[in-house]
């Protein structure tokens, strides 16, 4: 149980960063991306994270998961009623161009940072300290709580956001445990977030082109 204080610190530090420190820095999108990436890198080094980015197994599993998500977005866009709902989604990258948001801020500011913090570093610590079952729950809950301030800033419902991201954390954590690599959850995470940014734009384009 000597690892408990270190593990508790590993839980508290990212929550403090995301919900208190980072918002008070007053940074724009680019600054937040750089700050998150720097924080994640330092956090991973401090708590001995092991992302195993170059795992072939992680890449295979992640590629399949990402392909399934991409196919799901494709199906959604093909169904008019669902496409009309996607059309209504807000643009979450208003300060930068869509290309920059998708090519830089999602992969670095979100996917790299969160997968290094949670799947590569925190989840293994929790598993080693409390066991895999408790570690899975605690890791997913911490991932959900990481999103409290971002949800508030975006005007989203906090309980719904925490629940949804915690559920996502369970799935991402399972991929990491299955493959021993953060690459698999990172590719899935990337597909979900990029699809979430691209699909509404495609839906709007299709809606516009369908008008007489």
XYZ file of C-alpha atoms in Angstrom:
212
model
C 0.000 0.000 0.000
C 3.064 2.267 -0.036
C 2.141 3.299 -3.570
C -1.161 4.830 -2.450
C 0.123 8.394 -1.786
C 1.856 8.498 -5.182
C -1.253 7.178 -6.917
C -3.529 9.654 -5.140
C -1.214 12.458 -6.238
C -1.332 11.099 -9.794
C -5.137 11.385 -9.678
C -5.319 14.830 -8.091
C -2.664 16.559 -10.205
C -4.327 16.240 -13.655
C -7.731 17.196 -12.224
C -6.206 20.302 -10.667
C -4.439 21.128 -13.917
C -7.477 20.749 -16.175
C -10.113 22.300 -13.931
C -8.187 24.986 -12.070
C -4.661 25.781 -13.294
C -5.065 25.729 -17.091
C -8.285 27.805 -17.160
C -6.591 30.503 -15.055
C -3.677 30.867 -17.450
C -5.935 32.689 -19.916
C -4.443 30.989 -22.963
C -5.926 30.748 -26.434
C -6.332 27.488 -28.328
C -2.682 27.311 -29.389
C -1.435 28.117 -25.925
C -3.684 25.492 -24.349
C -2.494 22.863 -26.807
C 1.154 23.615 -26.040
C 0.505 23.763 -22.297
C -1.442 20.498 -22.262
C 1.233 18.700 -24.264
C 3.987 20.016 -21.986
C 2.027 19.075 -18.878
C 1.324 15.582 -20.204
C 4.970 15.029 -21.096
C 6.119 16.129 -17.656
C 3.405 14.103 -15.947
C 4.339 10.967 -17.872
C 8.017 11.423 -17.023
C 7.299 12.088 -13.346
C 5.037 9.076 -12.862
C 6.968 6.765 -15.206
C 4.360 6.457 -17.925
C 4.786 3.694 -20.479
C 2.888 4.552 -23.659
C 4.629 1.948 -25.844
C 3.718 4.054 -28.871
C 5.437 1.790 -31.401
C 3.557 -1.381 -30.490
C 2.480 -3.290 -33.606
C -0.377 -4.862 -31.660
C -1.492 -1.468 -30.439
C -1.452 -0.125 -33.972
C -3.456 -3.077 -35.334
C -6.150 -2.866 -32.683
C -6.268 0.901 -32.915
C -6.540 0.876 -36.700
C -9.479 -1.527 -36.564
C -11.215 0.520 -33.860
C -10.640 3.749 -35.787
C -11.964 2.179 -38.997
C -15.142 1.085 -37.215
C -15.687 4.579 -35.833
C -15.082 6.132 -39.251
C -17.557 3.708 -40.795
C -20.067 4.676 -38.120
C -19.727 8.337 -39.030
C -20.148 7.410 -42.691
C -23.374 5.548 -41.948
C -24.637 8.465 -39.870
C -23.992 10.879 -42.733
C -25.831 8.583 -45.128
C -29.037 8.682 -43.065
C -30.876 11.980 -43.681
C -32.467 12.222 -40.232
C -29.138 11.640 -38.479
C -27.297 13.904 -40.903
C -29.686 16.734 -40.060
C -28.833 16.310 -36.368
C -25.106 16.409 -37.125
C -25.726 19.596 -39.093
C -26.747 21.304 -35.836
C -23.531 20.544 -33.910
C -21.466 23.566 -32.900
C -18.033 24.309 -34.287
C -15.675 23.646 -31.359
C -12.550 25.135 -32.950
C -13.653 28.711 -33.739
C -10.320 30.421 -33.010
C -8.360 28.487 -35.646
C -8.928 27.060 -39.099
C -10.600 23.647 -39.387
C -7.393 22.210 -40.859
C -5.316 23.418 -37.914
C -7.912 22.206 -35.401
C -7.960 18.726 -36.933
C -4.252 18.399 -37.745
C -2.734 19.993 -34.639
C -5.047 20.624 -31.720
C -6.972 17.353 -31.687
C -3.964 15.025 -32.081
C -1.578 16.969 -29.828
C -3.665 19.012 -27.413
C -6.241 16.306 -26.827
C -5.241 12.817 -27.959
C -1.505 12.822 -27.190
C -1.999 14.681 -23.927
C -4.918 12.664 -22.599
C -3.662 9.261 -23.684
C -0.232 9.893 -22.172
C -1.770 11.097 -18.916
C -4.563 8.570 -18.524
C -3.951 5.377 -20.464
C -0.137 5.373 -20.479
C 0.452 6.634 -16.945
C -2.509 6.851 -14.571
C -4.291 3.610 -15.487
C -1.198 1.420 -14.909
C -0.589 3.159 -11.575
C -4.179 2.565 -10.494
C -4.063 -1.062 -11.651
C -0.848 -1.715 -9.746
C -2.136 -0.029 -6.596
C -5.780 -1.072 -6.436
C -6.124 -3.921 -8.934
C -7.423 -3.921 -12.495
C -11.138 -3.766 -11.696
C -10.892 -0.823 -9.313
C -8.215 0.760 -11.487
C -10.489 0.663 -14.510
C -13.313 2.385 -12.631
C -11.114 4.987 -10.954
C -9.222 5.761 -14.159
C -12.424 6.227 -16.141
C -13.952 8.404 -13.416
C -10.852 10.593 -13.283
C -10.949 10.931 -17.067
C -14.579 12.022 -16.823
C -13.820 14.587 -14.114
C -10.948 15.962 -16.223
C -13.661 17.326 -18.529
C -15.627 19.329 -15.913
C -14.225 22.758 -16.767
C -14.136 22.177 -20.545
C -17.820 21.196 -20.378
C -18.670 24.285 -18.350
C -16.737 26.535 -20.742
C -18.517 25.009 -23.749
C -21.941 25.322 -22.132
C -22.432 21.551 -22.095
C -24.150 19.657 -19.305
C -21.481 18.690 -16.788
C -23.073 15.451 -15.479
C -23.739 14.220 -19.018
C -20.234 15.126 -20.169
C -18.586 13.450 -17.178
C -20.683 10.307 -17.646
C -20.034 10.149 -21.396
C -16.298 10.719 -21.130
C -16.021 8.282 -18.219
C -17.732 5.649 -20.362
C -15.277 6.475 -23.122
C -12.479 6.124 -20.599
C -13.600 2.572 -19.832
C -13.412 1.627 -23.519
C -10.078 3.358 -24.049
C -8.660 1.770 -20.919
C -9.710 -1.686 -22.060
C -7.881 -1.184 -25.328
C -4.729 -0.184 -23.478
C -4.965 -3.187 -21.156
C -5.621 -5.504 -24.090
C -2.655 -4.318 -26.132
C -0.223 -3.016 -23.529
C 0.030 0.168 -25.571
C -1.501 3.644 -25.591
C -1.434 3.578 -29.391
C -4.675 1.623 -29.708
C -6.767 3.972 -27.546
C -5.019 6.969 -29.113
C -6.092 5.928 -32.619
C -9.653 5.309 -31.429
C -9.694 8.630 -29.580
C -8.347 10.397 -32.667
C -11.001 8.854 -34.907
C -13.820 9.835 -32.544
C -12.668 13.425 -32.161
C -11.683 14.033 -35.774
C -14.934 12.460 -36.913
C -16.801 14.671 -34.471
C -15.148 17.725 -36.017
C -15.465 16.661 -39.657
C -18.898 15.020 -39.748
C -20.919 18.169 -38.927
C -19.054 20.072 -41.645
C -19.787 17.349 -44.178
C -23.415 17.300 -43.043
C -23.677 21.042 -43.596
C -22.085 20.732 -47.040
C -24.458 17.933 -47.997
C -27.390 19.915 -46.674
C -26.346 22.949 -48.691
C -25.794 20.956 -51.875
C -29.207 19.324 -51.492
C -30.984 22.690 -51.569
C -32.481 23.739 -54.922
